[in-house]
Short mmCIF file of C-alpha atoms and ligand atoms in Angstrom, two decimals:
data_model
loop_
_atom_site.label_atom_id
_atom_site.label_comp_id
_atom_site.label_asym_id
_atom_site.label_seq_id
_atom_site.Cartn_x
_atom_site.Cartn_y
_atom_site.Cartn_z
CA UNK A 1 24.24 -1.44 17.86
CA UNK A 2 21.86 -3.48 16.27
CA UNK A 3 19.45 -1.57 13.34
CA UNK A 4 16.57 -1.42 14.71
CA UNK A 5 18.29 0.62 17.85
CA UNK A 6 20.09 2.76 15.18
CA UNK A 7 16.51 3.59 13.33
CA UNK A 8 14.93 4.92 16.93
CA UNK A 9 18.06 6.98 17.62
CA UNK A 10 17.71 8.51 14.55
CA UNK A 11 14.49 9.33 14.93
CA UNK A 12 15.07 10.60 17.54
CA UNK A 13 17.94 12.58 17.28
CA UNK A 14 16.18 14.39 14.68
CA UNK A 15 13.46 15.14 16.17
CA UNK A 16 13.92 18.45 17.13
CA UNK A 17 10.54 20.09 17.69
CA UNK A 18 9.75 18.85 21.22
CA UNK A 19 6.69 21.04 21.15
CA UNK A 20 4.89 19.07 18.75
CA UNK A 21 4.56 16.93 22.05
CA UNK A 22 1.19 18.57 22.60
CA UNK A 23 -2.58 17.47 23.27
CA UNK A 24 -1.24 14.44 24.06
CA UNK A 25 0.50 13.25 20.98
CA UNK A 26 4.02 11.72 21.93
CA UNK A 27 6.99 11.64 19.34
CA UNK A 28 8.96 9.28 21.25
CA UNK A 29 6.21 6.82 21.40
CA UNK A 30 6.05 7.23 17.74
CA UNK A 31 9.64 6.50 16.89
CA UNK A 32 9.65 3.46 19.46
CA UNK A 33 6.53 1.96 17.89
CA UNK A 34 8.31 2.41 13.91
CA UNK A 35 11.43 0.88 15.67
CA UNK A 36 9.79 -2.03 17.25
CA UNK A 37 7.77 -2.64 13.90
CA UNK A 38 11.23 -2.54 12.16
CA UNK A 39 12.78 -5.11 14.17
CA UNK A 40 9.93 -7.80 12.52
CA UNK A 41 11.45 -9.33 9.48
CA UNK A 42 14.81 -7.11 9.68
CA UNK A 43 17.09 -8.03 6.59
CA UNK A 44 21.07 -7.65 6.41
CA UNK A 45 20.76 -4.15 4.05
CA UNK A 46 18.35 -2.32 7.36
CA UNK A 47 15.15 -3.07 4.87
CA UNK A 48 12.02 -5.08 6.36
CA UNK A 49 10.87 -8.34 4.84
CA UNK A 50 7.10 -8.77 6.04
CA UNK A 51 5.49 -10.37 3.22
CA UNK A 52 1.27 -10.67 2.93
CA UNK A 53 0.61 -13.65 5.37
CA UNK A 54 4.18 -14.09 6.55
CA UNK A 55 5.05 -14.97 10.12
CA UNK A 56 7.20 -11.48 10.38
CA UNK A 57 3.73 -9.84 9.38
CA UNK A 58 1.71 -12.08 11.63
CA UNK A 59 4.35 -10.99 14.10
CA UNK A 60 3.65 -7.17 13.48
CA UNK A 61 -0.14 -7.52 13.55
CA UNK A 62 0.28 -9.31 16.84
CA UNK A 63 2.52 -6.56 18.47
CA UNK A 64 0.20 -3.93 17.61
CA UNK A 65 -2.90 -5.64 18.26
CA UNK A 66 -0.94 -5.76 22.35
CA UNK A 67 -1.02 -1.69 21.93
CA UNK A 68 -4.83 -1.71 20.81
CA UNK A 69 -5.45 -3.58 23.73
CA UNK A 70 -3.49 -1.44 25.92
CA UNK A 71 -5.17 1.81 24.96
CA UNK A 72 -8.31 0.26 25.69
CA UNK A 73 -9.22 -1.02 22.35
CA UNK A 74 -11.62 -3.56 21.38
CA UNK A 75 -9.05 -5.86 18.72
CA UNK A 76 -10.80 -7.87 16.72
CA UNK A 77 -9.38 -9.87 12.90
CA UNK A 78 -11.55 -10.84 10.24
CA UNK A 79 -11.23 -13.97 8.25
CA UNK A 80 -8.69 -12.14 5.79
CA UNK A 81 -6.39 -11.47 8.69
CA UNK A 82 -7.47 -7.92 8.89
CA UNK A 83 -7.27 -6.26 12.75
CA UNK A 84 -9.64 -3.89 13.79
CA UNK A 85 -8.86 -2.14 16.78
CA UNK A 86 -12.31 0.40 18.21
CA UNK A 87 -13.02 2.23 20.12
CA UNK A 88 -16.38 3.48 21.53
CA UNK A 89 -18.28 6.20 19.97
CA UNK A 90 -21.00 8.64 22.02
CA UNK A 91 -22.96 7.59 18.97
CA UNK A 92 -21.42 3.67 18.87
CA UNK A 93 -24.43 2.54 16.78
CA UNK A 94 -22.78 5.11 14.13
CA UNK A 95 -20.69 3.86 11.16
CA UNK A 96 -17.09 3.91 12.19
CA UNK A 97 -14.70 6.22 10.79
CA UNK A 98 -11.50 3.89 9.77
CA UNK A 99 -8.02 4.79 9.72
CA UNK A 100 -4.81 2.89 9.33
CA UNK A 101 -3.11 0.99 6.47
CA UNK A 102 -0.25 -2.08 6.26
CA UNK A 103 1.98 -3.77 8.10
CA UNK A 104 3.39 -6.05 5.38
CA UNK A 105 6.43 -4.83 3.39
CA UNK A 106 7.96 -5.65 -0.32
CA UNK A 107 10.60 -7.94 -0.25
CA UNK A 108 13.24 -5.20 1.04
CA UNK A 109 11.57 -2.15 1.97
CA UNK A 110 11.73 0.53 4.65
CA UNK A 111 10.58 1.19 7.62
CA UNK A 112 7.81 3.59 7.18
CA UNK A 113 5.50 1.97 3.98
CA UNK A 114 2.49 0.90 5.81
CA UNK A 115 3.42 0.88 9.24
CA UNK A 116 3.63 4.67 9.47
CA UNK A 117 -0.24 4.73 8.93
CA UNK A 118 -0.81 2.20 11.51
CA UNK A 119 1.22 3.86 14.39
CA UNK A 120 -0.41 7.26 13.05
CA UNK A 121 -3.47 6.11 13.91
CA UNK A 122 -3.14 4.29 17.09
CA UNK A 123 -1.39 7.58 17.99
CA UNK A 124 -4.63 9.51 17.83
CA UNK A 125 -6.48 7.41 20.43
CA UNK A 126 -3.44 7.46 22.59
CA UNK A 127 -4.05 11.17 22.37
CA UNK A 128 -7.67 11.16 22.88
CA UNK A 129 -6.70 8.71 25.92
CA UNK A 130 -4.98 11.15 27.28
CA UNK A 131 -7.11 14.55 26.54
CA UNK A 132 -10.10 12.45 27.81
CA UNK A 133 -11.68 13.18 24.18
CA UNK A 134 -14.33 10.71 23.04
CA UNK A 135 -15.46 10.57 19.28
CA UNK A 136 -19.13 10.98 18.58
CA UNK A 137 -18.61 8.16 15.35
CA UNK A 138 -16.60 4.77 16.59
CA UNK A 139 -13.32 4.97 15.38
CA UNK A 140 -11.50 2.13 14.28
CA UNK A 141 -7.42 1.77 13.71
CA UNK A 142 -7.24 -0.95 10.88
CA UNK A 143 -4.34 -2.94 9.45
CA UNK A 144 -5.02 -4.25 6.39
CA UNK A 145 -3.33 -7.86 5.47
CA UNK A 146 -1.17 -8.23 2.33
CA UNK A 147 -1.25 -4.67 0.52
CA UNK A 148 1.94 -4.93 -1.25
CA UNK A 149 0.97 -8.20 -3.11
CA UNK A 150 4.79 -9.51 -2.89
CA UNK A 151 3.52 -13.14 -2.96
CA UNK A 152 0.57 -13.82 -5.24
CA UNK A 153 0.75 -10.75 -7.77
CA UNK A 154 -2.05 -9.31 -6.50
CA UNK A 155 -1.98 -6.79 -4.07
CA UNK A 156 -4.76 -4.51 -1.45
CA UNK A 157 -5.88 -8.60 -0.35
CA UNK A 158 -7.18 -7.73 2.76
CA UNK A 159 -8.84 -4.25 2.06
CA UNK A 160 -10.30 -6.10 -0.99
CA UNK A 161 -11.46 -9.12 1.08
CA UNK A 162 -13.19 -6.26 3.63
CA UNK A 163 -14.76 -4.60 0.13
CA UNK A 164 -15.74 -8.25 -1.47
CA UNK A 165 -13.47 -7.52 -4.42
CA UNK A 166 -10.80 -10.44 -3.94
CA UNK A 167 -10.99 -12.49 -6.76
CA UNK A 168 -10.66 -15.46 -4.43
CA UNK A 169 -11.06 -18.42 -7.08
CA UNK A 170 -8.25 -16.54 -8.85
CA UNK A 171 -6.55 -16.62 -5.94
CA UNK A 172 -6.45 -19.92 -4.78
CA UNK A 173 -4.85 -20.83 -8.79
CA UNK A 174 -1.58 -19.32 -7.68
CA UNK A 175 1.25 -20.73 -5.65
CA UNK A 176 3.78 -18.37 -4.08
CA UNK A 177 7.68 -18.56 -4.54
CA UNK A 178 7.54 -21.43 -1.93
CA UNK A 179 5.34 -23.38 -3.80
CA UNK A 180 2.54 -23.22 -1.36
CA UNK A 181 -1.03 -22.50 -2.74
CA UNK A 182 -2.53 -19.41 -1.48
CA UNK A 183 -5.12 -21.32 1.03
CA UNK A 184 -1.84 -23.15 2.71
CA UNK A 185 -0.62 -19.73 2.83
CA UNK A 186 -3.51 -18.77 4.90
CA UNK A 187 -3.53 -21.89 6.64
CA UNK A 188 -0.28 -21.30 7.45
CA UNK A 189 -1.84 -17.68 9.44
CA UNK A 190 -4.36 -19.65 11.26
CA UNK A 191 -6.66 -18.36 8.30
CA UNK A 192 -8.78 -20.11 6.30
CA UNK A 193 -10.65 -19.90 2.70
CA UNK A 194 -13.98 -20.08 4.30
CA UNK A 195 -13.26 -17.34 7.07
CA UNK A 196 -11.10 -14.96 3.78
CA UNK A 197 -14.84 -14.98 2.37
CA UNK A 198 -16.61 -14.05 5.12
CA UNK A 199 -14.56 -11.20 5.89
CA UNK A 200 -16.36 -8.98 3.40
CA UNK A 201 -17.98 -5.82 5.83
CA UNK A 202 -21.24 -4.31 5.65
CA UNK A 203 -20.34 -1.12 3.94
CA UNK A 204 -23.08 0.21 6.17
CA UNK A 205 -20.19 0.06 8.88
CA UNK A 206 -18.16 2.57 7.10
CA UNK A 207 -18.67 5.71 7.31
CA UNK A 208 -14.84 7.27 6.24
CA UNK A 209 -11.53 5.72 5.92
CA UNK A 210 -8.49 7.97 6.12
CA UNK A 211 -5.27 6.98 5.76
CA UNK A 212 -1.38 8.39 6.16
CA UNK A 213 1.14 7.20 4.11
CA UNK A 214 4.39 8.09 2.93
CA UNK A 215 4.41 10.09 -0.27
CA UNK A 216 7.31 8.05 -1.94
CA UNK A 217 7.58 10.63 -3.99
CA UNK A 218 9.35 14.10 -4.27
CA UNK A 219 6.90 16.61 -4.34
CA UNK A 220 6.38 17.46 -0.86
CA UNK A 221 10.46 18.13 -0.56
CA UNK A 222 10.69 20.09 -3.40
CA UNK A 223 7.97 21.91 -2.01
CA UNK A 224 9.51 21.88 1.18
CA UNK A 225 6.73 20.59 3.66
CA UNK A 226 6.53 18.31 5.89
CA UNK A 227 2.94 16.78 4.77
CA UNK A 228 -0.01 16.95 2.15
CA UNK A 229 -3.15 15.83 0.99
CA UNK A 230 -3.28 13.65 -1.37
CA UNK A 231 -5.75 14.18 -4.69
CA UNK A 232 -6.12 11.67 -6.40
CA UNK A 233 -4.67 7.79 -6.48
CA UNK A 234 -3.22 5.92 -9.13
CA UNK A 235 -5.00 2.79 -9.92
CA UNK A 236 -2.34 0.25 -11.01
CA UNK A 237 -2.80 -2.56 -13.60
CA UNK A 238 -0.86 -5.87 -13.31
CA UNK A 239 -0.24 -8.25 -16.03
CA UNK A 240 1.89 -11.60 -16.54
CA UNK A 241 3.18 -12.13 -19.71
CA UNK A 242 4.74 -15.07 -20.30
CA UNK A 243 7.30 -15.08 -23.66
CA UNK A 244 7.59 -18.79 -25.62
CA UNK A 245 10.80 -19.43 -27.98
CA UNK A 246 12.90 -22.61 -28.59
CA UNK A 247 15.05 -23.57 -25.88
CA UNK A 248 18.82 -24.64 -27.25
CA UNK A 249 22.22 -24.67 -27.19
CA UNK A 250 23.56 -21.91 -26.40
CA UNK A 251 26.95 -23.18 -28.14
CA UNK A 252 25.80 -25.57 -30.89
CA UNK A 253 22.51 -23.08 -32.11
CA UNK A 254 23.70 -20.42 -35.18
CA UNK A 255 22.26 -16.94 -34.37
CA UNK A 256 19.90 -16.60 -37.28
CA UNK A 257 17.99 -19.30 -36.76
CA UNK A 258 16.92 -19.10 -32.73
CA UNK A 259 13.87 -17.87 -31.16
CA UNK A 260 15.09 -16.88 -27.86
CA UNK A 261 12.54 -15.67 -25.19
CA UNK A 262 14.42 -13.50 -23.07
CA UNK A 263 15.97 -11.55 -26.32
CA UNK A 264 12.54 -10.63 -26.78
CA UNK A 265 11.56 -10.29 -23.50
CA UNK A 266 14.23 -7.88 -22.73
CA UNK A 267 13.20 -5.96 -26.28
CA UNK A 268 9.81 -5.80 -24.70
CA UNK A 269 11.30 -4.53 -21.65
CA UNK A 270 13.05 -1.62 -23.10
CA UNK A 271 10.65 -0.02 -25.49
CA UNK A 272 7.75 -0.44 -22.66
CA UNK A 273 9.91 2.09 -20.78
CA UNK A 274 9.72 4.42 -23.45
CA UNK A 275 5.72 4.21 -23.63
CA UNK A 276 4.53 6.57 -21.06
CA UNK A 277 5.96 9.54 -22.22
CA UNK A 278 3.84 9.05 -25.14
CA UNK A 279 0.39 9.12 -23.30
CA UNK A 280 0.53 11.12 -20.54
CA UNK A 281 3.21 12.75 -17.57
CA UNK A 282 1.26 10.94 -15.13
CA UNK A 283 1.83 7.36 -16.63
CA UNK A 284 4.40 4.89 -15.89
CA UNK A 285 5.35 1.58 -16.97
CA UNK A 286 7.45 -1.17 -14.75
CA UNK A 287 8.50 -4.44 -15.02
CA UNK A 288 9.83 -5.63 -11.52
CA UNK A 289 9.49 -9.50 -11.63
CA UNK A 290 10.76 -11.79 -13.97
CA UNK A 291 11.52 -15.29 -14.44
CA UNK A 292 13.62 -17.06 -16.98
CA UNK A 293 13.31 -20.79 -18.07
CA UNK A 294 15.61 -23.38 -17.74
CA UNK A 295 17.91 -20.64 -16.75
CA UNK A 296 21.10 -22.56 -17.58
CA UNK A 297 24.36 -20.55 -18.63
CA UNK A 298 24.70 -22.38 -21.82
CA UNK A 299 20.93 -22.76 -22.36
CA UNK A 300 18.81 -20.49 -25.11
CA UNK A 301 15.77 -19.07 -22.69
CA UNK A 302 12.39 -21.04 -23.53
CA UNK A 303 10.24 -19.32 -21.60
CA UNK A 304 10.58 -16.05 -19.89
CA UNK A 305 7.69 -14.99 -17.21
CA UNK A 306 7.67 -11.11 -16.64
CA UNK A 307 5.20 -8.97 -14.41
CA UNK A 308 3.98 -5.65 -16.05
CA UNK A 309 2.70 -2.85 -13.55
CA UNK A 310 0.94 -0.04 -16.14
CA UNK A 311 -0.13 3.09 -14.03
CA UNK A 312 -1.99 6.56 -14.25
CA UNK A 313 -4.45 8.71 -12.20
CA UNK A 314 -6.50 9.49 -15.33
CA UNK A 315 -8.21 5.86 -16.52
CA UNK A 316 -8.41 7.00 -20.13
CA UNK A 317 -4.72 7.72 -20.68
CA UNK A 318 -3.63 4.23 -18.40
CA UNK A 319 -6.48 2.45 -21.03
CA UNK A 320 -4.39 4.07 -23.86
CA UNK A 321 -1.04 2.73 -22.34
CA UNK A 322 -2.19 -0.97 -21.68
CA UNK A 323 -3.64 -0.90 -25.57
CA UNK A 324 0.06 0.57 -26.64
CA UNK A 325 1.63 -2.60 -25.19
CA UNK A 326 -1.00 -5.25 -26.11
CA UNK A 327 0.20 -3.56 -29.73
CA UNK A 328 4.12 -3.89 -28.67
CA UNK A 329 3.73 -7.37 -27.83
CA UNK A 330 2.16 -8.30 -31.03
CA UNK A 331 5.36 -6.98 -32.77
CA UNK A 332 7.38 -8.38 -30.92
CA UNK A 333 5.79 -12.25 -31.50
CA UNK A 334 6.78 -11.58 -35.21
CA UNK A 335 10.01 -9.59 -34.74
CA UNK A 336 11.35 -12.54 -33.02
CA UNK A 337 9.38 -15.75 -33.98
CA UNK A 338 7.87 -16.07 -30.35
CA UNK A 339 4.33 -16.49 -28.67
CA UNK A 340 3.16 -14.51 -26.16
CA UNK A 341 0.69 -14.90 -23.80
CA UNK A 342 -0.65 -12.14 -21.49
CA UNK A 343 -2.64 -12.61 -18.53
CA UNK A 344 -4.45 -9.73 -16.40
CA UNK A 345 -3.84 -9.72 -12.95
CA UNK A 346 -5.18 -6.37 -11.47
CA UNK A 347 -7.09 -3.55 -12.98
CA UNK A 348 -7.65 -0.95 -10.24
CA UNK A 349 -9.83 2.14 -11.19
CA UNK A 350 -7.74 5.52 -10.31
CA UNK A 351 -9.32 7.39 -6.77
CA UNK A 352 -9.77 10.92 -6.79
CA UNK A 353 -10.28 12.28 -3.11
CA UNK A 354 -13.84 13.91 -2.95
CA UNK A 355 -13.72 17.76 -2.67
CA UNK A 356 -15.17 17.89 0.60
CA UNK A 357 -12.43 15.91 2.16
CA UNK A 358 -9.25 17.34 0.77
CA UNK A 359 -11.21 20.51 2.24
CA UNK A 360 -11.63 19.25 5.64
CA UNK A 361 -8.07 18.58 5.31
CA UNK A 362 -7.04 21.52 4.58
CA UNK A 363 -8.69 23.31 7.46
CA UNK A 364 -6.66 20.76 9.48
CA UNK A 365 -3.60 21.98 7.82
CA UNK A 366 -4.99 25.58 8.54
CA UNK A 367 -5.74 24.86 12.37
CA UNK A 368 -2.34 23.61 12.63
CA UNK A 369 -0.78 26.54 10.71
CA UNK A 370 0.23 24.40 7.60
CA UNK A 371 0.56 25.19 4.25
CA UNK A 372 -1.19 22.76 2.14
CA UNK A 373 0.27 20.89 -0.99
CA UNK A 374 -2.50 18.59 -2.87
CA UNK A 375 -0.07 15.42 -3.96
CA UNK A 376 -1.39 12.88 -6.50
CA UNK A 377 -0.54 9.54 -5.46
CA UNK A 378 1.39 7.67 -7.90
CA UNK A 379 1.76 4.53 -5.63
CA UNK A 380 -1.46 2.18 -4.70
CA UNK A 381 -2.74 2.10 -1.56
CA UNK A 382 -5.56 0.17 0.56
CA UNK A 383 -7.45 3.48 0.20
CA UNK A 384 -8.07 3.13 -3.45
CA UNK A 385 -9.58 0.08 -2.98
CA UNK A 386 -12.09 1.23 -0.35
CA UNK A 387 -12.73 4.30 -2.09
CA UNK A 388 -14.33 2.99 -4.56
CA UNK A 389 -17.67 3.20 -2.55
CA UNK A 390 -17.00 5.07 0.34
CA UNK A 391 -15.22 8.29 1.42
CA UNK A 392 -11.63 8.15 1.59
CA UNK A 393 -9.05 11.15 2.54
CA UNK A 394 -5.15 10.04 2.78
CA UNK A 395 -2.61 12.59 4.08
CA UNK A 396 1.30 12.24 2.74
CA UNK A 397 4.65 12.50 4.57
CA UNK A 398 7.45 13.90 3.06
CA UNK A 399 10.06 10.98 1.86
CA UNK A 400 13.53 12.03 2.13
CA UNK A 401 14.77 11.77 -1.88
CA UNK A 402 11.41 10.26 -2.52
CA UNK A 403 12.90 6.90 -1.61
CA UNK A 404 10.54 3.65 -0.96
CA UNK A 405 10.34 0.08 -1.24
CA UNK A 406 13.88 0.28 -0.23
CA UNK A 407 15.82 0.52 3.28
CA UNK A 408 16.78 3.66 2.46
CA UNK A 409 13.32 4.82 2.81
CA UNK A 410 13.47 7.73 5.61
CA UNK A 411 10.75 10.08 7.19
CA UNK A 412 11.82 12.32 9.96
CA UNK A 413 9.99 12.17 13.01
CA UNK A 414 8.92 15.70 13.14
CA UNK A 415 7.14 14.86 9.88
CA UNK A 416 5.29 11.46 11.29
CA UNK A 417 4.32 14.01 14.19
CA UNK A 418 2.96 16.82 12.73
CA UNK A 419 1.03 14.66 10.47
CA UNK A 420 -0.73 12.60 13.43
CA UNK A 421 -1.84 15.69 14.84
CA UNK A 422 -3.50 16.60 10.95
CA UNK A 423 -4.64 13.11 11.21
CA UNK A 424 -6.50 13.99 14.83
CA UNK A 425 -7.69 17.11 13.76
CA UNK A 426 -9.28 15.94 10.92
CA UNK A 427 -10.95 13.23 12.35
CA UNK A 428 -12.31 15.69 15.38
CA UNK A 429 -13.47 18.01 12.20
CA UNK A 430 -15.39 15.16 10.80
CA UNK A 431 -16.64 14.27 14.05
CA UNK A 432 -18.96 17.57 13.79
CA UNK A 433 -20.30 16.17 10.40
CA UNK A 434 -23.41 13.96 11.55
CA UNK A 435 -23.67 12.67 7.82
CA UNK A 436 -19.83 12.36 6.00
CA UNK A 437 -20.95 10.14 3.49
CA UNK A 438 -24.20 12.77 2.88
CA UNK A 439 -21.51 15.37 2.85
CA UNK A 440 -19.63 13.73 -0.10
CA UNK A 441 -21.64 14.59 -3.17
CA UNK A 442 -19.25 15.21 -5.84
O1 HGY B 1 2.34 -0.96 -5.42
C1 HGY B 1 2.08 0.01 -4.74
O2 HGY B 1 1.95 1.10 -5.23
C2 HGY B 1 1.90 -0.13 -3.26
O3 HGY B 1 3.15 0.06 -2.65
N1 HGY B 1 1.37 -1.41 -2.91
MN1 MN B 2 4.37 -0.08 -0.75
MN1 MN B 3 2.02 1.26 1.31
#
């Protein structure tokens, strides 16, 4: 039984309230569409491999863009690769209310990351298909290209292309782990760099952009729900930080007299881990990247290049963390006779969700009988990236362990359900707002 079949019999075997098949939402189409998505870029541990740009996520976009069209969509990609699939408002000359999220995947991740907010989405005008509802605002199911950043350390490129924020020159610096320079890489899409920069919107064509995601987290099991509204986002902070020493013999070189670069890399490694505890219980610290130089068995490291991601929902105390390792670094050049040099890659602001939104969402969860749970989000998302000028609300599925970025990420269908039909309500709810962005004061 090949994976992919194994992933939609899971679903649905567990998906054991058949009455959430109501107002037209249909679990079964749900667990197909994951399943289908899953197949794209399937690697030998059941993960998905769909990196920013890739032909597995060109592949993705491609499929779903065929179920835009068949719910009657108008599917349309910007010059960043972004699809837009809308649908007709009464009042089409509105703003559009956006909802969606990513179809591209870390290097071996699960099943659910991204995609879940797509199918969500395109699950809600299936609905309305069949209820005969029509939306006063247009609504528009977006997938957003490249959000997980997995080839140019940089991630949210296609919601940041859409906001104007790329930093494109920056950009086109970098080559990925194929060697190919990030405007081959879009080449490569049938993209170009002229089209990436024209694919920043009008934010005048935005009116609210809502979003559900996996929680990869635990809360929402501890707590025992199925789904909740997330608070606030986490605005991660990349940084490459490349480690100099003398290169050697490993054989012929006496200890006391080397400056090896992945001895003090790895020092750097371990007491970053121990910085967040110190600033705040929101705050984390990862390196997940790293490369070492000439990487020979018998050969003292040179050069080591290591990736930094430096996280919190409160900007102050992340601003206190980065300073905390600038300071480690500098120790660690003298501790170990080695120059360091640190580049920024990403400095996100944190979101916090506007009041009247996780409000609105929580009359959703009250239509729907729901108790409500208001998550932070420790992991990035296009969201944060769009909410930094216009109303965003994102909704969270329970993870099973917490588990992402892995293929043991798991969500069980009755979850991904009952959330679309939040997600629908919601977006009805707002539909009896004539000014959302009016609405959203604090
Ligand atoms: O890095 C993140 O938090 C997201 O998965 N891109
Ligand atoms: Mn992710
Ligand atoms: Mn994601």
């Amino acid at each position: 039984m090949h994976e992919q079949d194994s992933l939609l019999r899971k679903l649905l075997m567990n998906y054991s309230d058949k009455e959430s098949d109501v107002d037209g939402v249909k679990g079964g189409r749900i667990a197909e569409r994951l399943a289908e998505l899953a197949k794209i870029g399937m690697t030998e541990e059941g993960g998905s491999r769909r990196l920013g740009f890739s032909k597995e996520e060109r592949q993705a976009k491609e499929l779903v863009k065929d179920w835009m069209r068949q719910a009657g969509l108008v599917v349309r990609e910007d010059g960043a690769g972004n699809v837009f699939g809308r649908m007709k408002g009464k009042e089409d000359d509105r703003p559009a209310i956006l909802s969606g999220s990513h179809v591209d995947t870390v290097p071996n991740g699960g099943h659910f990351d991204g995609a879940l907010g797509v199918v969500a989405a395109l699950e809600v005008v299936e609905a309305w298909n069949k209820t005969n509802y029509r939306p006063e605002y247009p609504f528009e199911v977006v997938i957003f290209s490249d959000e997980e950043g997995s080839r140019f350390n940089d991630g949210y490129i296609g919601s940041k292309a859409m906001m104007g924020q790329a930093k494109i020159e920056e950009l086109m610096k970098q080559k990925d782990g194929n060697d190919l320079t990030f405007e081959e890489v879009l080449n490569s899409d049938g993209l170009s760099i002229e089209g990436f920069r024209r694919a920043k919107r009008n934010r005048e064509e935005i009116e609210l952009y809502v979003e559900v995601h996996i929680e990869q987290g635990k809360k929402l099991e501890k707590a025992n729900l199925p789904c909740g509204i997330v608070s606030g986002i986490a605005g991660p902070s990349w940084f490459e930080i490349t480690f100099y020493g003398d290169p050697g013999h490993a054989g012929s070189t006496p200890m006391d007299i080397r400056s090896d670069a992945l001895v003090a890399a790895g020092k750097f490694i371990h007491e970053l881990s121990h910085l967040p505890k110190q600033v705040s219980d929101s705050s984390v610290a990862t390196v997940g990247k790293m490369f070492v130089e000439p990487n020979g068995v018998n050969v003292i490291p040179g050069k080591v290049t290591l990736y930094a991601d430096i996280r919190d929902i409160h900007e102050d105390t992340r601003e206190i963390l980065i300073t905390r390792m600038q300071k480690l670094i500098i120790g660690i050049e003298k501790e170990y006779s080695v120059r360091v040099h640190t580049k920024e890659l990403m400095r996100i602001p944190p979101v916090l969700i506007k009041t009247e939104l996780q409000e609105e969402l929580s009359e959703a969860f009250s239509d729907l009988n729901l108790d409500v749970l208001k998550v932070p989000s420790g992991a990035g998302h296009d969201a944060m990236i769009i909410g930094e000028d216009i109303p965003v609300a994102m909704l969270f599925v329970r993870s099973k362990d917490g588990i992402s970025h892995s293929p043991m990420e798991w969500s069980s269908l009755n979850d991904c359900v009952l959330a679309v039909h939040v997600l629908k309500r919601f977006v009805e709810r707002m539909n009896k707002v004539s000014n959302i962005k009016g609405s959203c004061i604090d």
